Short mmCIF file of C-alpha atoms and ligand atoms in Angstrom, two decimals:
data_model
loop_
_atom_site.label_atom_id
_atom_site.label_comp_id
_atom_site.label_asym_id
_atom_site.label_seq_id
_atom_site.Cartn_x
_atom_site.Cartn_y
_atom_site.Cartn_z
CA UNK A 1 53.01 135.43 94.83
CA UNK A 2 49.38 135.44 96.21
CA UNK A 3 48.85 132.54 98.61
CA UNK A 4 46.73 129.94 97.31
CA UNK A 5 43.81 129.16 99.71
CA UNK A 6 41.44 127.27 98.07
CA UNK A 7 44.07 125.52 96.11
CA UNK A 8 46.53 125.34 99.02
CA UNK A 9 46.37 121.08 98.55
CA UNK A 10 46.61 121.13 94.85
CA UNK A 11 49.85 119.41 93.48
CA UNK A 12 50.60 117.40 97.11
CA UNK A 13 50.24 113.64 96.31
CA UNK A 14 47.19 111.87 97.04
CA UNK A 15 45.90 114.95 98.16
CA UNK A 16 42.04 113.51 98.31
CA UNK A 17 43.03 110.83 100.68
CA UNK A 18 42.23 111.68 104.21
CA UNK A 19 45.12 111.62 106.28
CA UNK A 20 46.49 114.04 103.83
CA UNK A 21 43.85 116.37 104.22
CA UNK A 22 44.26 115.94 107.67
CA UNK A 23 48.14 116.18 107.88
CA UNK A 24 47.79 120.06 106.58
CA UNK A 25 45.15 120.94 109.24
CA UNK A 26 42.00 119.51 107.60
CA UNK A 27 38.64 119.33 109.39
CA UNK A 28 39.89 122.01 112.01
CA UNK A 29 37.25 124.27 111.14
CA UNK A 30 34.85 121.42 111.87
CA UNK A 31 36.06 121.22 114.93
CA UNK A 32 36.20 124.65 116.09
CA UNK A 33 33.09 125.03 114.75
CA UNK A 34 31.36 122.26 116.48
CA UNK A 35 33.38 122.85 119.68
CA UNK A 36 32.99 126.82 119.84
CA UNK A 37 30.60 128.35 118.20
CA UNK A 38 26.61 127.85 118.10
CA UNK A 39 25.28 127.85 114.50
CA UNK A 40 23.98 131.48 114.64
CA UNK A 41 27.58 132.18 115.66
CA UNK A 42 28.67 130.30 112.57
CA UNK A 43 25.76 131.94 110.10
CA UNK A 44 27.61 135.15 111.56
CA UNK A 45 31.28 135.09 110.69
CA UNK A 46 29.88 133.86 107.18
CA UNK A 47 27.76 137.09 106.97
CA UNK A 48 30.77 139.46 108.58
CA UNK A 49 33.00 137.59 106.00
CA UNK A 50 31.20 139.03 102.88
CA UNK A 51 31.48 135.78 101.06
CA UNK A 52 29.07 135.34 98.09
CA UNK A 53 27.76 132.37 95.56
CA UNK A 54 30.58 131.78 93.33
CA UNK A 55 27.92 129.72 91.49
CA UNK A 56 27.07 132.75 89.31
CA UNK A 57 24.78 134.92 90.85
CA UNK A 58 26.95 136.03 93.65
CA UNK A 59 24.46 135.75 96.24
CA UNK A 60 25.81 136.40 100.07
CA UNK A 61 26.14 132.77 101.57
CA UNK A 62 24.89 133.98 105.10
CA UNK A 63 22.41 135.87 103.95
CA UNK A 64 20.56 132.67 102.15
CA UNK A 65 21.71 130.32 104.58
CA UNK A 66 19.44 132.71 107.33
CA UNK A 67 16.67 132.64 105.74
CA UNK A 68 15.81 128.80 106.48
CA UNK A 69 13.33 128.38 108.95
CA UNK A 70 14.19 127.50 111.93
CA UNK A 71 11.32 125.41 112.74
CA UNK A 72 12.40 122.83 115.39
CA UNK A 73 11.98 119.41 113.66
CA UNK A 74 11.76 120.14 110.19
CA UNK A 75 13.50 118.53 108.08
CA UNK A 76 16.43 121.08 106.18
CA UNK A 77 18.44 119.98 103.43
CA UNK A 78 22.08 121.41 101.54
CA UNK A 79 22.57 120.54 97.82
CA UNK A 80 25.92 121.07 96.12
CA UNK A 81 25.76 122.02 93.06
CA UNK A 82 28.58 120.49 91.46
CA UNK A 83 26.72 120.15 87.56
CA UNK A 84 29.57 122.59 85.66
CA UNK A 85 28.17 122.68 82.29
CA UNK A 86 28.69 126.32 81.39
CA UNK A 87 31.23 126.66 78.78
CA UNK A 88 34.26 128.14 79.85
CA UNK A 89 33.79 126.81 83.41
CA UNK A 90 36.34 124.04 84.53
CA UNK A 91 36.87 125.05 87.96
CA UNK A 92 34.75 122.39 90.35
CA UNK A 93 35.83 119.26 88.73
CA UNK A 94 39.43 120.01 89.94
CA UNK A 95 38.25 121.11 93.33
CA UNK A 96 36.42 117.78 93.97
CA UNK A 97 38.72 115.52 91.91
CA UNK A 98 41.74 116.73 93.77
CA UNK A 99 40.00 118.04 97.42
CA UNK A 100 37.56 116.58 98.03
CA UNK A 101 37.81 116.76 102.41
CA UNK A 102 37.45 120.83 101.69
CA UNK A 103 34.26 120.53 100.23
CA UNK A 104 32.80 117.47 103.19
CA UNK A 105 34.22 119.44 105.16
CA UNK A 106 32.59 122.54 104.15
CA UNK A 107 29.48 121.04 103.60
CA UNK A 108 28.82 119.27 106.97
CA UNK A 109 30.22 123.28 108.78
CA UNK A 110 27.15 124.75 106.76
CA UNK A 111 25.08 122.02 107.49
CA UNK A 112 25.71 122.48 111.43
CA UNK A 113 25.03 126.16 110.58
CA UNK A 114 21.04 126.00 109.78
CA UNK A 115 20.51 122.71 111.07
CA UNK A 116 20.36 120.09 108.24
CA UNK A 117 20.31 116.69 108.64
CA UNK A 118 21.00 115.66 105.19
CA UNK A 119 22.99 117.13 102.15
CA UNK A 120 23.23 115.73 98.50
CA UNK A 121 26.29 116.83 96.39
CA UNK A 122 24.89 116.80 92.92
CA UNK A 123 27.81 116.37 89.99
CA UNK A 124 27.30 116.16 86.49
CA UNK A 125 27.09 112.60 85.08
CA UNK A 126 30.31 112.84 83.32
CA UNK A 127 32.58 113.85 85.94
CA UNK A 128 33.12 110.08 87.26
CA UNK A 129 36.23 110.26 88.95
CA UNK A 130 35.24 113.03 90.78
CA UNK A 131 32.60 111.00 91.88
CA UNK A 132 34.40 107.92 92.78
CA UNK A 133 36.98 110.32 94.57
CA UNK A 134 33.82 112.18 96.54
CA UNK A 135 32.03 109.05 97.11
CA UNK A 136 35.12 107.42 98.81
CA UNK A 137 36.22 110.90 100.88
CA UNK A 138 32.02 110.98 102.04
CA UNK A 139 32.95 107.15 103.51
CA UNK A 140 36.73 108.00 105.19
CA UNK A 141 35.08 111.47 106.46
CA UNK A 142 32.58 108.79 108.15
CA UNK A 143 34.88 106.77 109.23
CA UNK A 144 36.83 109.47 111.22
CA UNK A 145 33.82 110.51 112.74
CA UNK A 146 33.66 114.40 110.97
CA UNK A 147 30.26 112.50 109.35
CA UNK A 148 27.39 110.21 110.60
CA UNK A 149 25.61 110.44 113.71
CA UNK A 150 27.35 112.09 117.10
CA UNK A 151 30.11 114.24 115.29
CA UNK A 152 32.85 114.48 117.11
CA UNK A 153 30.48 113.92 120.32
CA UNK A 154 28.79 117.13 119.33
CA UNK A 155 25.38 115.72 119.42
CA UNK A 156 25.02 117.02 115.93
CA UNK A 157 24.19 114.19 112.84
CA UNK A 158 24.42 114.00 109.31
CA UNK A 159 24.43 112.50 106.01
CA UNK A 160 25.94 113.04 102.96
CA UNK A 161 25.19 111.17 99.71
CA UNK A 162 26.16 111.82 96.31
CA UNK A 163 24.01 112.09 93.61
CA UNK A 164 25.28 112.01 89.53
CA UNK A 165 23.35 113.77 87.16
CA UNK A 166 22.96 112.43 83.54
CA UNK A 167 24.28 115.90 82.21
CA UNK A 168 22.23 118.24 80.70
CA UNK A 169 23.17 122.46 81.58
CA UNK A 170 19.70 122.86 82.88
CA UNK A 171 20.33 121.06 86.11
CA UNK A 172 22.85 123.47 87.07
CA UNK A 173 19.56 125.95 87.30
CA UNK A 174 18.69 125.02 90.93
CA UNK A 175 15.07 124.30 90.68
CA UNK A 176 15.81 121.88 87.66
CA UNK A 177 18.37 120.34 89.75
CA UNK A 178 16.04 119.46 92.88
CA UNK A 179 13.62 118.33 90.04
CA UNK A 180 16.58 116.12 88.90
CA UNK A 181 17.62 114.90 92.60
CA UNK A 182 13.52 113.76 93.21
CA UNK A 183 13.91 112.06 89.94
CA UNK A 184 11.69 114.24 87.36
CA UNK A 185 12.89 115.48 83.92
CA UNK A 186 14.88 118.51 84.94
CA UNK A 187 12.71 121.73 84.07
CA UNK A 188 13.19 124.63 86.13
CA UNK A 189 10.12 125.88 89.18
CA UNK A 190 8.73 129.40 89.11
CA UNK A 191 10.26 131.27 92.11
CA UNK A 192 9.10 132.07 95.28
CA UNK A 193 8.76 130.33 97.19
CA UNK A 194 12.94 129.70 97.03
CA UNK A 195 14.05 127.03 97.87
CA UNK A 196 15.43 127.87 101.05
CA UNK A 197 12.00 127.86 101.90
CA UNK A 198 10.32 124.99 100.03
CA UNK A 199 13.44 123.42 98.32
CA UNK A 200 13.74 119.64 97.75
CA UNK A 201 10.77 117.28 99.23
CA UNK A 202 9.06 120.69 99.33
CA UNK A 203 11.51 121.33 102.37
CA UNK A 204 14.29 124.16 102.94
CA UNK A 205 16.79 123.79 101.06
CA UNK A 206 20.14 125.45 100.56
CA UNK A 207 21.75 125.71 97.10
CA UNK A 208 25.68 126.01 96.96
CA UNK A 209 28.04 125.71 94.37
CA UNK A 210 31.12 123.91 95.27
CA UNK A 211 33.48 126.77 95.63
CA UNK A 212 31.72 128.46 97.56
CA UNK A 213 31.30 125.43 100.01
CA UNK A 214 34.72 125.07 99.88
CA UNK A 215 35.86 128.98 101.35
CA UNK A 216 34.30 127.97 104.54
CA UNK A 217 35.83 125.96 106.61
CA UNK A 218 39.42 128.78 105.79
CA UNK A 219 36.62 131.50 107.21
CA UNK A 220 35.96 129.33 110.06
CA UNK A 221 39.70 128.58 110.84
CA UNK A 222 40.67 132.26 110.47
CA UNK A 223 38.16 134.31 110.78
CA UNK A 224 36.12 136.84 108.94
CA UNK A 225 38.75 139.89 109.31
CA UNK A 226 41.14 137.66 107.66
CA UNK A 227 38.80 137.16 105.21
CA UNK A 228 38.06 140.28 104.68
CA UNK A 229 41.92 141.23 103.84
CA UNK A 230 42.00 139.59 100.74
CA UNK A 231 39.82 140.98 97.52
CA UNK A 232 37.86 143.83 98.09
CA UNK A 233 36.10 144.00 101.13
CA UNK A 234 33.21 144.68 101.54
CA UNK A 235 31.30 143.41 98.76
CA UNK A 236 34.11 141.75 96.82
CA UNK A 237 36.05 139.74 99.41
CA UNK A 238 38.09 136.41 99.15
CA UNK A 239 40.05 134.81 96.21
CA UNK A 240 38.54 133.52 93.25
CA UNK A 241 39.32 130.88 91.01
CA UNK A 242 39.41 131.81 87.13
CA UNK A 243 38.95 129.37 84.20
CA UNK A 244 41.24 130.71 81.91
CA UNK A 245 40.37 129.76 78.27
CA UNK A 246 40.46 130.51 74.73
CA UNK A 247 42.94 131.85 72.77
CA UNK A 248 45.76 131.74 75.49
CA UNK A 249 49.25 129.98 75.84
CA UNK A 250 48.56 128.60 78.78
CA UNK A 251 45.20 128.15 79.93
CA UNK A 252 43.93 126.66 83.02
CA UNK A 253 42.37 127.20 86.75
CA UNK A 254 43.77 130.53 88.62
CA UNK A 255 42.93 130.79 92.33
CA UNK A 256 43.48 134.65 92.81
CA UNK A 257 41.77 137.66 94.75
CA UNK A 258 39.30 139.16 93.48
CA UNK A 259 39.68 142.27 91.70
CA UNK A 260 42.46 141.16 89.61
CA UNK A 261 42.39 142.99 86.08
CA UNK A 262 41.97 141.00 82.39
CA UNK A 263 45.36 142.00 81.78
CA UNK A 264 47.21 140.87 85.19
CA UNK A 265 45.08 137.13 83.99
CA UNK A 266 45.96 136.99 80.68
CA UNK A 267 49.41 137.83 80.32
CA UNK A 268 51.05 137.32 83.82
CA UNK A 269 49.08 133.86 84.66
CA UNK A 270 48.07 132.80 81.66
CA UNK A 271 50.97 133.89 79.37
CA UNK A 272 49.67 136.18 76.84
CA UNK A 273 47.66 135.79 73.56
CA UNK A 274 48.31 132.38 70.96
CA UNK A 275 50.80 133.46 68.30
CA UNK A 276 51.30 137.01 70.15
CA UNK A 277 47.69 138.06 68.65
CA UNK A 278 46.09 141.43 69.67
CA UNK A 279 42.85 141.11 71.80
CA UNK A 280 39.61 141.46 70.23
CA UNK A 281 36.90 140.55 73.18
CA UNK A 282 37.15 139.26 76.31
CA UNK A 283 34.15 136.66 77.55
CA UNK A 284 34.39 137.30 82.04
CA UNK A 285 32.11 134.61 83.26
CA UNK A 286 31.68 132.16 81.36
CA UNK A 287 29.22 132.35 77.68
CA UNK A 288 26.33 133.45 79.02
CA UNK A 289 28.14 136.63 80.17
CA UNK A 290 28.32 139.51 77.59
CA UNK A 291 31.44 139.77 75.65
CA UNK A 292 33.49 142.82 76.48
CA UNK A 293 36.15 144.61 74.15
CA UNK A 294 39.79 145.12 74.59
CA UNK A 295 39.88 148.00 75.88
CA UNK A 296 38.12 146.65 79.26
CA UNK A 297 41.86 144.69 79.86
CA UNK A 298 42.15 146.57 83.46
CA UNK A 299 38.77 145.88 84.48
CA UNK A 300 38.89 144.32 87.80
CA UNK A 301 37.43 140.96 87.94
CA UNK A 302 35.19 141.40 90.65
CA UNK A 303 31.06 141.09 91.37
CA UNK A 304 30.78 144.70 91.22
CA UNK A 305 32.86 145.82 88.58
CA UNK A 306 32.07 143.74 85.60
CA UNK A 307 28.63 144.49 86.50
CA UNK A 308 29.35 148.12 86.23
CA UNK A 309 31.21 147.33 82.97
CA UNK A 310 28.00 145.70 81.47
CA UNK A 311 28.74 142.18 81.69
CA UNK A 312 29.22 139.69 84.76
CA UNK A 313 31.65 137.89 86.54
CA UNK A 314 29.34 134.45 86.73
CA UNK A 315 31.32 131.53 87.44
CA UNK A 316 34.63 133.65 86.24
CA UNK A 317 35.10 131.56 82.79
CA UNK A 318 37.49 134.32 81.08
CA UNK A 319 37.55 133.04 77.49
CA UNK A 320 39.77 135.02 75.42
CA UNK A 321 39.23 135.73 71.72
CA UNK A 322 41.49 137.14 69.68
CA UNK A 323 41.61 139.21 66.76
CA UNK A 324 41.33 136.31 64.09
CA UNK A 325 38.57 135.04 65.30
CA UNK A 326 35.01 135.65 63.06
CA UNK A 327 33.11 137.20 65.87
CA UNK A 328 29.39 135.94 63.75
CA UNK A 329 30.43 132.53 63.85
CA UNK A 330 32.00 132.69 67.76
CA UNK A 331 28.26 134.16 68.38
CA UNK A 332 26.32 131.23 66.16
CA UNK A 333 28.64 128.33 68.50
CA UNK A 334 27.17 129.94 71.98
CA UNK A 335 24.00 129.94 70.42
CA UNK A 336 24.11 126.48 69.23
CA UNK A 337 24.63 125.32 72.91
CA UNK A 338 22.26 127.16 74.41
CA UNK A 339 19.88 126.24 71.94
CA UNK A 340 20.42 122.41 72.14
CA UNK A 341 20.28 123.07 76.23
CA UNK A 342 17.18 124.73 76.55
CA UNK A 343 14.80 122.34 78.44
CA UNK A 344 12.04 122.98 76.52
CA UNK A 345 9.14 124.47 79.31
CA UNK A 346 8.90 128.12 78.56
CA UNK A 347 8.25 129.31 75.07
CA UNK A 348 10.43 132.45 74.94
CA UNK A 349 13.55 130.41 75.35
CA UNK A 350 12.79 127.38 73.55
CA UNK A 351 11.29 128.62 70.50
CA UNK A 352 13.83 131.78 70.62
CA UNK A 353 16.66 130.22 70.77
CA UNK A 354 16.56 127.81 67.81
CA UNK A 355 15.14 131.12 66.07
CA UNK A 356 17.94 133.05 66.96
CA UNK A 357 20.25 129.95 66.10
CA UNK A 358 18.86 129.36 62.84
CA UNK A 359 18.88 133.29 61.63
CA UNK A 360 23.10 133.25 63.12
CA UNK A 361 23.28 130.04 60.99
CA UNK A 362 22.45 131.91 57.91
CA UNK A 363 24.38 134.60 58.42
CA UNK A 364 27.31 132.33 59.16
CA UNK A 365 26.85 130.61 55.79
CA UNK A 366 26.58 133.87 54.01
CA UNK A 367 23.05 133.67 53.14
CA UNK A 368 22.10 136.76 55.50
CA UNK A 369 19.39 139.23 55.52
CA UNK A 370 19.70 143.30 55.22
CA UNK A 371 16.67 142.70 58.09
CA UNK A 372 18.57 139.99 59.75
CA UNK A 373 20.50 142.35 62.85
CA UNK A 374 17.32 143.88 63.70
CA UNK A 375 15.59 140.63 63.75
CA UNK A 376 18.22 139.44 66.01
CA UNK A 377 17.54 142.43 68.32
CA UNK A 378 13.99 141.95 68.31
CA UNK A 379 14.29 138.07 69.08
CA UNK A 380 16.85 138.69 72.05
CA UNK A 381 14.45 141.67 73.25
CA UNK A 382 11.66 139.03 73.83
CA UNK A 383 13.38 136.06 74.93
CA UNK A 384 15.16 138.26 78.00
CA UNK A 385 14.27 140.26 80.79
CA UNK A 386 12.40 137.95 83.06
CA UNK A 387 10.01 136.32 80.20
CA UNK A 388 11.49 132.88 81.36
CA UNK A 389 11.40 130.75 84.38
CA UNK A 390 14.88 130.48 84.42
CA UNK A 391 18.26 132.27 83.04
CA UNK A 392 19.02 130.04 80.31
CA UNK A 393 17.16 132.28 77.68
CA UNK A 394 18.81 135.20 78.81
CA UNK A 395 22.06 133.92 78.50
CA UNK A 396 21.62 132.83 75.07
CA UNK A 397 21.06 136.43 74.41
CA UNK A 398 24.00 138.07 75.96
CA UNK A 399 26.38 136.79 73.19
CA UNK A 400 24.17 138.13 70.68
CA UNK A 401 23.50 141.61 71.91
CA UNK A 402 27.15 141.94 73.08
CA UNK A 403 28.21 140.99 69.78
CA UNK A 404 26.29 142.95 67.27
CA UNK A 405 27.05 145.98 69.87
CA UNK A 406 30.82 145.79 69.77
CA UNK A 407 31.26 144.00 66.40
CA UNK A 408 28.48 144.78 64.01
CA UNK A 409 30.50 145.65 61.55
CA UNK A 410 31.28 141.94 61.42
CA UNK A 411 27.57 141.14 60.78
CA UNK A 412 26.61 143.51 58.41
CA UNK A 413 30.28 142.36 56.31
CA UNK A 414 29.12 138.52 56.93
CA UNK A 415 25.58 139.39 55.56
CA UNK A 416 26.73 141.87 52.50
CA UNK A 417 29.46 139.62 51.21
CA UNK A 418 28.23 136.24 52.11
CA UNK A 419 32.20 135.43 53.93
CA UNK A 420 34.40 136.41 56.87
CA UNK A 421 35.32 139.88 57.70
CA UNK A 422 39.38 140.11 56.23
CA UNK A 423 42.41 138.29 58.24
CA UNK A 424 39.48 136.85 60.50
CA UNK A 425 37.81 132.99 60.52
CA UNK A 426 35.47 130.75 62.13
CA UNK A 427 37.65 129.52 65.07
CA UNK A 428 40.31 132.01 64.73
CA UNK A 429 44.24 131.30 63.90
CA UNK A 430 44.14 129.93 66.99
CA UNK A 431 42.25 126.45 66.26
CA UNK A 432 44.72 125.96 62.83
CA UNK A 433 47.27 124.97 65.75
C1 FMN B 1 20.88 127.65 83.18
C2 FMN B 1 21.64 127.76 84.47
C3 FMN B 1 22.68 126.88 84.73
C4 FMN B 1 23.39 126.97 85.93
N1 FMN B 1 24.43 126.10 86.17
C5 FMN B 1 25.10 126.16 87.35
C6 FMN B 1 26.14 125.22 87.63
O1 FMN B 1 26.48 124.36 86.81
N2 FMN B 1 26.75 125.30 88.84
C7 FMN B 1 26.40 126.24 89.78
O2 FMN B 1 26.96 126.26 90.86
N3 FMN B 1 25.42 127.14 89.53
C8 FMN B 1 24.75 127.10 88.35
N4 FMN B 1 23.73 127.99 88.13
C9 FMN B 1 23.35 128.90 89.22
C10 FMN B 1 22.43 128.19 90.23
O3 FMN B 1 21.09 128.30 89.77
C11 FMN B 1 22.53 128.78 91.64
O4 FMN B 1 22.42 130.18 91.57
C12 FMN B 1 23.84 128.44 92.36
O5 FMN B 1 24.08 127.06 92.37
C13 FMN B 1 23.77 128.93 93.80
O6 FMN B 1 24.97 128.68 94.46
P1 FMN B 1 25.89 129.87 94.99
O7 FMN B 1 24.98 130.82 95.72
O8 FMN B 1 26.87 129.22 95.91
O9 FMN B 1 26.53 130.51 93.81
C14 FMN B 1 23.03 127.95 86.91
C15 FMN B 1 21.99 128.84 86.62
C16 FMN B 1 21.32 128.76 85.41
C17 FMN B 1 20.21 129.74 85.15
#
């Protein structure tokens, strides 16, 4: 049984109030942290710990938090990026519905670490008991003096306000969502400057996704080496928790190390395929990810690996798919979201995707074109690869190209005989209950 770190409080009753977080050794890394170490000290076990974004991108958390500038009275900011909207991903609404004292406290040990005053947790509009539950922890937290001005008699100050989004995907993108925060219609900025240079107000800013806020007061408490013993050190370290979905018995958030395979996921934690089913693709972070097939089941589920294998761990979404689902219409569903998410500013991935959308829609209904794959090629070819602002065009792409390269046999069937390839359909067997 691994031991569950980040989900160590999950299950224990009332386990957002704050004398529970307390009672199981709650806002000791804010103390330690404020009592022993400088923040350089504190940038440092972060950087010695190897932990990176688990956001999507994977990006070291020391690393982005040193390269604020450490000009004395500028103003520095921290948004959390608690917006969720990639499909597949379920992961931060139970970390802030059910603890949310990790994340504060998280949050105000960052914070401390490159000197910000202020920090916003962004959520997505429709997460409101989250909200209620992180608005009311951000008020007990001040209360008990681990927020506000004089922590703990440190000298150190701050303030921490949430912020709810309306929902829309695009202000998960971090330059949408400091657009969002300073009240504009979310469209993402062209990078650099990054933010942790000219972020929100036009001042440093650090962007962290909730989970990855929440490892660091555990790295505080005990310390990179420990850190560094679970997952794969060096690049790979820490647990990770995977939204299991799709066309599994029991689906559902897995806190585990990373590097566990597909297969250890699916059948041990998530007890095997609906109906028994054989595997047909695999999905490892989340729709914008490539698909992979089933014979990637002991692929480790790390950074490094399922970038290796061609795909990428993002926010660790597995979706499952098995073999009666119509991999053409699985494809024309991502598409449909990505389309009807696109914000609109860069041409490539607005007028692409409702291109690409509306050739997968015909060869859904069975009206497809002989020219229609290569089309779909072409389109994906100039919608990716860095023609956008932002990677919402490229992910729209990834289930197309992954698809027609493992199953275009499944396209060229849909297109020649207008109907689903035999013993498959849209949803699968899965979705006739
Ligand atoms: C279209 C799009 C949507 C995104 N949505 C999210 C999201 O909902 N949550 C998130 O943490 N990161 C999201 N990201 C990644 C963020 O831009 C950013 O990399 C991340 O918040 C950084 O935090 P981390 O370094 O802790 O992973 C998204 C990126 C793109 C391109």
């Amino acid at each position: 049984m691994t031991e569950k770190i980040l989900f160590r409080n999950m299950g224990i009753p009332n386990s957002w109030e704050i004398d529970v977080y307390e009672s199981r050794g709650g806002y000791e890394g804010l103390k330690k942290a404020l009592r022993e170490s400088t923040p350089a000290e504190v940038i440092d076990v972060v950087k010695a710990s190897g932990l990176r974004g688990r956001g999507g991108a994977g990006f070291p958390a020391g690393m982005k938090w040193s390269f604020v500038p450490k000009t004395p009275g500028l103003q520095r900011y921290l948004t959390c990026n608690c917006d969720e909207s990639e499909p597949g991903t379920f992961k931060d609404r139970q970390f802030v519905e059910n603890d949310p004292h990790q994340l504060i406290e998280g949050i105000a040990i960052s914070c401390y670490a490159f000197d910000a005053a202020k920090a916003f947790i962004y959520i997505r509009g429709e997460m409101a008991l989250g909200a209620r539950r992180l608005e009311r922890a951000v008020e007990q937290a001040r209360e008990h003096g681990y927020l506000g001005e004089n922590i703990l008699g440190s000298g150190y100050s701050l303030n921490v306000v949430v912020s709810r989004g309306a929902g829309a995907y695009i202000c998960g993108e971090e330059t949408a969502l400091l657009e969002s925060l300073e009240g504009n219609r979310p469209m993402p900025r062209s990078r650099p400057p990054f933010p942790a240079v000219v972020g929100l107000y036009a001042k440093p800013t650090v962007i962290n996704n909730v989970e990855t806020l929440s490892n660091v007061p555990h790295i505080i408490t005990r310390g990179a080496e420990w850190y560094n013993t679970i997952g794969e050190a060096p690049r790979n370290t820490g647990t990770k928790v995977y939204s299991l979905s799709g066309c599994v018995k029991r689906p559902g958030n897995y806190e585990l190390p990373l590097g566990v395979t597909l297969r250890e996921l699916i059948y041990e934690h998530g007890g095997g395929v609906l109906g028994d089913r054989g595997i047909k693709a695999v999905i490892p972070g989340g729709t914008s990810a490539a698909m992979l097939g089933a014979d990637q089941l002991d692929l480790k589920l790390h950074f490094d690996a399922v970038a290796q294998a061609g795909s990428m761990l993002g926010s660790a979404a597995v979706i499952v798919i098995d073999e009666s689902v119509c991999i053409p219409h699985a494809v024309q569903r991502m598409v449909r979201f990505y389309e009807r998410e696109s914000c609109g500013k860069c041409t490539p991935c607005r007028e692409g995707t409702r291109w690409l959308r509306k050739i997968l829609d015909r060869i859904a209904d069975g009206s497809g074109r002989e020219e229609d794959i290569p089309l779909l090629l072409d389109l994906c070819g100039n919608i990716a690869g860095g023609k956008t602002l932002c990677g919402l065009g490229d992910a729209a792409t990834n289930p197309v190209l992954s698809g027609i390269k493992l199953f275009r046999s499944e396209f060229e069937h849909h297109i020649r005989h207008g109907r689903c390839p035999e013993g498959t359909m849209p949803g699968g067997l899965g979705s006739q209950g």
